[in-house]
Phi, psi and omega in degrees: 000326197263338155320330263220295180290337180279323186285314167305311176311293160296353168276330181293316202245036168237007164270123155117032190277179151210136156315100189309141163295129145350291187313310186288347179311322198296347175303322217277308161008162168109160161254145173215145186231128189314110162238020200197068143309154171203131178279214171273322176285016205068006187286163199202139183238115184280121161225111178306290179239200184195138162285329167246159188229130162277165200243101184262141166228112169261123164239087196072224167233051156216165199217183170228138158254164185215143119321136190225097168274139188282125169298128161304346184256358182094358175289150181230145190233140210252133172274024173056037168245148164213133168255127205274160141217186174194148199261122192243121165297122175199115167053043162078013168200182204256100203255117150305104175250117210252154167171107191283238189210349150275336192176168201226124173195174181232106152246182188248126185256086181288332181201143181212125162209174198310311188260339170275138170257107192224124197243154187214119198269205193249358161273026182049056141266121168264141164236100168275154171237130202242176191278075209307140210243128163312160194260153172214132179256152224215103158312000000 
């Protein structure tokens, strides 16, 4: 059975795909913060705000994504985990392929422009992503 559901989770996410262009990769740089989960059935989770933010560094094609959390001084403080990947071309799309020193997993990068980010993991989650903005206090 569960082969079954893991082989169905890559065919959902190599059908109907396209690749992000080489070019538009360099968008992924950055901090980005959670403004969605949605499953496969459509249940969908809203986040108004978020405490922590991921942090990506692309270099060519491999990167690190981190957790970050935002500081009052503008400053962002790191839980010291990095996760390695490398951007994978695959079946007309664009793929992460992640590996910690725990585990192994893909997600699919359905869409990247400077400000969305929307990754579709191998449980059927699209995780959007909006482009995270300084906290600014009002004096």
């Amino acid at each position: 059975m569960k082969k079954s559901l893991s082989l169905a989770s890559v065919l959902l996410l190599v059908a109907c795909s396209k690749p992000i262009a080489a070019d538009d990769l360099k968008h992924l740089n950055g901090y980005w913060e959670i403004s969605q989960a949605k499953s496969a059935d459509g249940d969908a989770k809203e986040f108004q705000s978020n405490n922590n933010m991921d942090y990506f560094v692309l270099n060519g094609l491999k990167g690190t994504r981190s957790k970050v959390v935002p500081q009052l001084d503008g400053k962002k403080t790191s839980n010291g985990i990095q996760e390695n990947f490398v951007i994978l071309d695959s079946a007309n799309a664009t793929y992460l392929k992640y590996q910690t020193q725990y585990s192994k997993w893909v997600e699919k990068i359905e869409k990247l422009t400077e400000t969305e980010l929307v990754v579709l993991n191998t449980n059927d989650i699209k995780y959007t992503y909006k482009r995270a903005t300084p906290i600014t206090i009002n004096e």
